[in-house]
Tab-separated table of C-alpha atoms in Angstrom:
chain	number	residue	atom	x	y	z
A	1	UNK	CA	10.405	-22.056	0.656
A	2	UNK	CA	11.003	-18.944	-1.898
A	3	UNK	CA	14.952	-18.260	-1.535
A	4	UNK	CA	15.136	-14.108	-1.691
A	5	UNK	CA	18.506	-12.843	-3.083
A	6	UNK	CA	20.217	-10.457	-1.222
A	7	UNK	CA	18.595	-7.595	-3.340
A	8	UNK	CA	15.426	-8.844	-2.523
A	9	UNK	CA	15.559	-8.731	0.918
A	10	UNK	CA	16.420	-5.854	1.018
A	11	UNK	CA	13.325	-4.542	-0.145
A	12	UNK	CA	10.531	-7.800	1.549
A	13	UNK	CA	9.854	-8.458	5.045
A	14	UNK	CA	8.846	-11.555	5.345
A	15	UNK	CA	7.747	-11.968	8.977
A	16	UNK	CA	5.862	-14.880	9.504
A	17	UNK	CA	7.257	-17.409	6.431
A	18	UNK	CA	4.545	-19.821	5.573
A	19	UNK	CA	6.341	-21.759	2.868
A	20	UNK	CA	3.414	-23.843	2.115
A	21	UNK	CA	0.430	-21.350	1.346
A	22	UNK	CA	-1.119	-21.749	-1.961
A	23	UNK	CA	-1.646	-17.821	-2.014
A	24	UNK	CA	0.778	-15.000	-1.348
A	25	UNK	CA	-0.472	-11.592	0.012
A	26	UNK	CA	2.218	-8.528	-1.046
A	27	UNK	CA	1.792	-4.859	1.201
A	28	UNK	CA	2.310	-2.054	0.314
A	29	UNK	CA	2.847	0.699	2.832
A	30	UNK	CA	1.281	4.548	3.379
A	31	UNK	CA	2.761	8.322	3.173
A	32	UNK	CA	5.417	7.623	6.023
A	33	UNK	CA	4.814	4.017	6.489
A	34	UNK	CA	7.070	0.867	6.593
A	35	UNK	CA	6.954	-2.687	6.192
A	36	UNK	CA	6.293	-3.471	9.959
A	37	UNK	CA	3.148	-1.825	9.548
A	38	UNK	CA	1.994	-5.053	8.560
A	39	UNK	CA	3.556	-6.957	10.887
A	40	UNK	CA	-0.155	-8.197	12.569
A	41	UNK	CA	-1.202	-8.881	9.016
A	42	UNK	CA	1.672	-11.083	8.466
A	43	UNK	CA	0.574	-12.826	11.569
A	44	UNK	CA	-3.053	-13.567	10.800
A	45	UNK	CA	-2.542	-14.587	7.808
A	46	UNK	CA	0.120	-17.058	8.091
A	47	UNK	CA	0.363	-19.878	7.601
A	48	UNK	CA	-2.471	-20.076	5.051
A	49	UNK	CA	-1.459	-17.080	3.024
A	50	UNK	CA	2.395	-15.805	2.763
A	51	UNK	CA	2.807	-12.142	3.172
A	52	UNK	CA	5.379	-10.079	2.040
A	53	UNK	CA	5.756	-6.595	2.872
A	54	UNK	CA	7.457	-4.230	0.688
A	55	UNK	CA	10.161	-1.719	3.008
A	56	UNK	CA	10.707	1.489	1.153
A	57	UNK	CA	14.045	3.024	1.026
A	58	UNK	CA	14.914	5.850	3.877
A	59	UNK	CA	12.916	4.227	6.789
A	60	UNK	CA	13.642	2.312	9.852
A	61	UNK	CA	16.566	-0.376	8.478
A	62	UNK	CA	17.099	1.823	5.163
A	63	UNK	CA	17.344	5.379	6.547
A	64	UNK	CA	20.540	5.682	4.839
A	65	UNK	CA	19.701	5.165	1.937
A	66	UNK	CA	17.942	7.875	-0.487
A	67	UNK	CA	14.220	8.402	-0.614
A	68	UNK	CA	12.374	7.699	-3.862
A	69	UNK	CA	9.988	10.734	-4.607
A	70	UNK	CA	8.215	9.500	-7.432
A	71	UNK	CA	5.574	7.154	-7.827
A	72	UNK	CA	6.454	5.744	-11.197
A	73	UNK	CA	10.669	5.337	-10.068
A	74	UNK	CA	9.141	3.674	-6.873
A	75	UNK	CA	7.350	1.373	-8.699
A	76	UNK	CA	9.697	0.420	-10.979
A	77	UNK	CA	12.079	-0.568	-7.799
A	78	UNK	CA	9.836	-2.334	-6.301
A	79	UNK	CA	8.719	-4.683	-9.368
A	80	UNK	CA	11.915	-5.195	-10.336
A	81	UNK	CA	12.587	-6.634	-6.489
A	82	UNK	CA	9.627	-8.243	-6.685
A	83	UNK	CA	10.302	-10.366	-10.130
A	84	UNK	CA	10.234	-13.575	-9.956
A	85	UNK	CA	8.474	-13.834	-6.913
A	86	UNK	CA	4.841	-13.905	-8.367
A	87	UNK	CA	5.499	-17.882	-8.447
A	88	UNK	CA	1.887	-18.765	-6.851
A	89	UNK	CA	-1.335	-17.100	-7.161
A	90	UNK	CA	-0.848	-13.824	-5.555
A	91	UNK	CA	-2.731	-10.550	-4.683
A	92	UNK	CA	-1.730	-6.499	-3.481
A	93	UNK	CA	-2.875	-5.180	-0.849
A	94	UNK	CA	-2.058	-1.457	-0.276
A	95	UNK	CA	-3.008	1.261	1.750
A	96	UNK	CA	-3.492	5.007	1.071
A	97	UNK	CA	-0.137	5.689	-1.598
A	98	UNK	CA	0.579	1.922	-1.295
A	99	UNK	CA	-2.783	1.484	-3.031
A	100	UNK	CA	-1.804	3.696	-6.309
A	101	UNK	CA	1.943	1.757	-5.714
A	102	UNK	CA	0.484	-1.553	-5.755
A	103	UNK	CA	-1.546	-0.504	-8.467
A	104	UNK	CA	1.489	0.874	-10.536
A	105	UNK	CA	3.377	-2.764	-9.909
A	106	UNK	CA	0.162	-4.279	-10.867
A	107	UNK	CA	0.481	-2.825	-14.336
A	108	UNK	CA	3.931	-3.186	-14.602
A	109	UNK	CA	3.461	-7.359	-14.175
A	110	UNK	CA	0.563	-7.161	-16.406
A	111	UNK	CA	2.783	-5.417	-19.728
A	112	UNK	CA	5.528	-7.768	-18.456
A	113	UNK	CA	3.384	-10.692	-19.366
A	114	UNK	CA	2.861	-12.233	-15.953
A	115	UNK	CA	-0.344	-14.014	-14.686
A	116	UNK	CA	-2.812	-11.041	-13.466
A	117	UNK	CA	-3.110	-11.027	-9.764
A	118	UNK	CA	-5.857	-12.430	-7.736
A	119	UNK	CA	-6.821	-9.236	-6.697
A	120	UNK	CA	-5.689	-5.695	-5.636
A	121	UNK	CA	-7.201	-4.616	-2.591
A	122	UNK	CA	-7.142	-0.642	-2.971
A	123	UNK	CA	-7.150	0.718	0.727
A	124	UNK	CA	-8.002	4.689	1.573
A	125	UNK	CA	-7.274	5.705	-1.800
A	126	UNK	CA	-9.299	7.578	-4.450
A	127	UNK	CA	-8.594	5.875	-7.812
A	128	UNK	CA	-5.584	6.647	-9.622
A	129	UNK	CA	-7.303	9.224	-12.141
A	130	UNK	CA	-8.813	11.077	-9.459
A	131	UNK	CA	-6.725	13.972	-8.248
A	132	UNK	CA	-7.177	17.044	-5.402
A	133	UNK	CA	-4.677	19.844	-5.580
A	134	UNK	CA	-2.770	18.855	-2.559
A	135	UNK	CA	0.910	20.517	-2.064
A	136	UNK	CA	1.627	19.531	1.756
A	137	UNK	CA	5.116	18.422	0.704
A	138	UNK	CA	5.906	22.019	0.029
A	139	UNK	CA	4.522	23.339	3.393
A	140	UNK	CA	6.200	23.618	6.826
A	141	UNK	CA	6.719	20.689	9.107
A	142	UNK	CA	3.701	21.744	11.795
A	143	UNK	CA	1.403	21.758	8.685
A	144	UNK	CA	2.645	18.063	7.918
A	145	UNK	CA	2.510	17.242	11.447
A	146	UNK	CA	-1.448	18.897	11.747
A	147	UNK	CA	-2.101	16.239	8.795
A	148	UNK	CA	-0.789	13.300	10.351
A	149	UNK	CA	-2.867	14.049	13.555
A	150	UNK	CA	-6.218	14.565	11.370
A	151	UNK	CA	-5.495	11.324	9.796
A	152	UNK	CA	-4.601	9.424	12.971
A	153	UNK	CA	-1.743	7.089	11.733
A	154	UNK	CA	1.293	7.975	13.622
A	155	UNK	CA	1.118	7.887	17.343
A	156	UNK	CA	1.027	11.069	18.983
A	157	UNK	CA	4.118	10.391	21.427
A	158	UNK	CA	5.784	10.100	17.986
A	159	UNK	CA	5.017	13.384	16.799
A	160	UNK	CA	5.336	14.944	20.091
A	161	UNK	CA	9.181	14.118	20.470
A	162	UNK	CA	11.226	16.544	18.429
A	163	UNK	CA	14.112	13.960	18.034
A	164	UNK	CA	12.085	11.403	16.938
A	165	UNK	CA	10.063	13.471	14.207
A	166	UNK	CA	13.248	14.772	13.187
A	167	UNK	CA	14.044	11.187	12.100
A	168	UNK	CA	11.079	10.441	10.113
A	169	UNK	CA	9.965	13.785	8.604
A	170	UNK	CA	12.333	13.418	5.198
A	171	UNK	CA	10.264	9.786	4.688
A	172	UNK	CA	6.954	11.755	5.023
A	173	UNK	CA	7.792	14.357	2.841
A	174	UNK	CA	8.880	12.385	0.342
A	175	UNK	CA	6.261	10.110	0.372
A	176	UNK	CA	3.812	13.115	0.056
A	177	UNK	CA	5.830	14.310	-2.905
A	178	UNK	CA	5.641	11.437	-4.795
A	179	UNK	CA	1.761	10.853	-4.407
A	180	UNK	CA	0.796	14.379	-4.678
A	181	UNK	CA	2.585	14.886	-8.093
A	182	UNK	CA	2.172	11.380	-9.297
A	183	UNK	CA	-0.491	11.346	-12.315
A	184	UNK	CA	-2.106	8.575	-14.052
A	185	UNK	CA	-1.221	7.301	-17.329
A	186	UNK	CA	-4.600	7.426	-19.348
A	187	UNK	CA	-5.571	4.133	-21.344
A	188	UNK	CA	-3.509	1.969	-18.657
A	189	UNK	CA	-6.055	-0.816	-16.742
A	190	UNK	CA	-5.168	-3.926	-15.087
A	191	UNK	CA	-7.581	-7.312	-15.949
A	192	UNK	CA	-7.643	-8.532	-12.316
A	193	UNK	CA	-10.456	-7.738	-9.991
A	194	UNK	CA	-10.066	-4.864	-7.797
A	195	UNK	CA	-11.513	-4.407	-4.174
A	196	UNK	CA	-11.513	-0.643	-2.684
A	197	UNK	CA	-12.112	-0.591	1.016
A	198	UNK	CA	-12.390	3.015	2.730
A	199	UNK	CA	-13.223	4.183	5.998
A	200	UNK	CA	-16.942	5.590	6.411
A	201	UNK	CA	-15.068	8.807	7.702
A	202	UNK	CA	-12.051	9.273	5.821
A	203	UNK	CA	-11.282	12.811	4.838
A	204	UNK	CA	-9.164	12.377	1.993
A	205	UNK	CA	-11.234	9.654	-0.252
A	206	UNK	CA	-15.141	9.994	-1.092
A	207	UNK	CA	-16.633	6.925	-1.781
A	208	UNK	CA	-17.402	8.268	-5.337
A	209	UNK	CA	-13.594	9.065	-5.758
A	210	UNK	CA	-13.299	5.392	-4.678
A	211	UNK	CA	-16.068	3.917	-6.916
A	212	UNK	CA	-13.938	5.027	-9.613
A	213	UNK	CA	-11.026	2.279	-9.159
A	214	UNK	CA	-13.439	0.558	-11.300
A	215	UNK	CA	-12.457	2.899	-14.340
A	216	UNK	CA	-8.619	1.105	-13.831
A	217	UNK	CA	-9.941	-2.480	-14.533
A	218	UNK	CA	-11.333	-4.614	-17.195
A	219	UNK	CA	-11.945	-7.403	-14.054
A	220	UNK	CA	-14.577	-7.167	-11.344
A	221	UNK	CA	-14.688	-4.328	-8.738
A	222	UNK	CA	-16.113	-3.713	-5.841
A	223	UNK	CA	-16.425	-1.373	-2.834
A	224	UNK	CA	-16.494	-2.156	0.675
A	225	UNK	CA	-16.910	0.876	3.143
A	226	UNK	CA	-15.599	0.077	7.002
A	227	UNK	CA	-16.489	2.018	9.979
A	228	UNK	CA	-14.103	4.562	10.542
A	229	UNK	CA	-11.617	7.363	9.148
A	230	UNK	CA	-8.391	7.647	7.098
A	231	UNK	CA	-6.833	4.353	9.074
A	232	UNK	CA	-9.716	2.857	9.550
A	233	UNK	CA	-7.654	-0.602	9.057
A	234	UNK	CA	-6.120	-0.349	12.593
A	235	UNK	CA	-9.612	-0.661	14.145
A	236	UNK	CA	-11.059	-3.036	11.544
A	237	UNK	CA	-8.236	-5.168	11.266
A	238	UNK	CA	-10.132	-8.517	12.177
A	239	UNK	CA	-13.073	-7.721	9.443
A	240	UNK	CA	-10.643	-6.526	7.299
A	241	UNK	CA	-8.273	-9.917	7.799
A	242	UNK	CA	-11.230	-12.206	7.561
A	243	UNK	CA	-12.347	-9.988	4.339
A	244	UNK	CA	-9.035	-10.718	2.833
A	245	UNK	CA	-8.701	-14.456	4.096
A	246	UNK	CA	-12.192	-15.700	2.437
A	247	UNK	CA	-11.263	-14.093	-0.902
A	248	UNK	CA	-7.993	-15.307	-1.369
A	249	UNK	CA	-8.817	-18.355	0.068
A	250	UNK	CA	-11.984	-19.099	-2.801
A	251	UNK	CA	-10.223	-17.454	-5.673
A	252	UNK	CA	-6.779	-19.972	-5.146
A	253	UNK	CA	-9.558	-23.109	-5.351
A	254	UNK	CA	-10.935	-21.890	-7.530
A	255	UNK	CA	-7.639	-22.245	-9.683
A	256	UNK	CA	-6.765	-25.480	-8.186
């Protein structure tokens, strides 16, 4: 089984170990979001793939410490906890910011001179050099809040209980910070193969803004488009899962 150092933990959830799985699965969470947001991943997955999910600093068991509101400082964290842990074949998987995150890690392996991943799965996310003028994280908290109910990803009781909101607001700002002013390094692309998955629905990601992950890749890309809006994951999850599963599980024999 991998050992994780004390640093490492505390930045991977690892909730189902599956010590023997040829392929490892890394998530990376939304705006907002936290490692246990894959915690039914984790589950399906094991024991033939081993999932780690990345938990983001000011959230749930690191509240205290201080939110990261950049992109580029987020993923240098991140692949710096990560080193040393690509020791099997090994894909991303992120969702909405976690997609340009995982992306941002990607590239960061890549100059380091590691192994390119088996894939990146790019979920809800227009590519990386596709941009809207968004500036929610300057706006008031009901304006965040109208957002989060559009998009469907936080539960409603949540947002309806002033203490609790109160408690993760600063994560959601700061996670909307640090995608709406992060901006794309031109010339950067990763060699692996790319997947972007959106929801047929989803307000915040065309499928031509999506179409254009294929720009950030020398590899093979594709698109798949699932029924559904902005989280379109939490309804899909078995497709999605079994999506994941078969891809992994051809591309690590096909390295055997």
């Amino acid at each position: 089984m991998t050992q994780l150092t004390s640093a490492q933990q505390t930045w991977i959830r690892r909730f189902h170990p599956a010590p023997g799985a040829a392929v490892r699965l890394v998530c990376f969470a939304h705006a907002g979001g936290s490692a246990s947001f894959f915690v039914p991943v984790s589950a399906r997955m094991a024991p033939a793939i081993d999932v780690f999910a990345l938990q983001y600093p000011g959230r749930q068991d690191r509240r205290a410490e201080p939110n990261i509101d950049s992109i580029a400082r987020l993923a240098d964290a991140a692949f710096d906890a990560l080193e040393g842990l690509l020791d099997r074949p090994t894909a991303f998987f992120g969702h909405s910011m976690g997609a340009v995150l995982a992306y941002e890690v990607a590239l960061r392996f890549e100059a380091a001179g590691g192994a390119p991943l088996l894939r990146l799965y790019a979920s809800g996310r227009r590519a990386p050099s596709r941009y809207r003028e968004e500036s929610l994280h300057q706006q008031g908290e009901q304006s965040i809040v109208a957002e989060l109910r559009q998009l469907d990803g936080t539960g409603g009781e949540l947002l309806d209980d002033p203490d609790t909101l109160a408690m993760i607001m600063p994560a959601i700002r700061n996670d909307y910070r640090a995608i709406e002013t992060y901006r794309h390094t031109p010339g950067q692309a990763l060699s692996c193969p790319v997947t972007a998955i959106i929801g047929d629905r989803d307000p915040r990601v065309s499928a031509a803004e999506a179409r254009a992950w294929a720009d950030h890749t020398a590899g093979p890309f594709d698109l798949r488009v699932f029924p559904g809006g902005h989280f379109y994951l939490v309804d899909q999850s078995s497709r999605l899962i079994q999506l994941i599963r078969e891809d992994l599980t051809a591309a690590a024999a096909s390295k055997a």
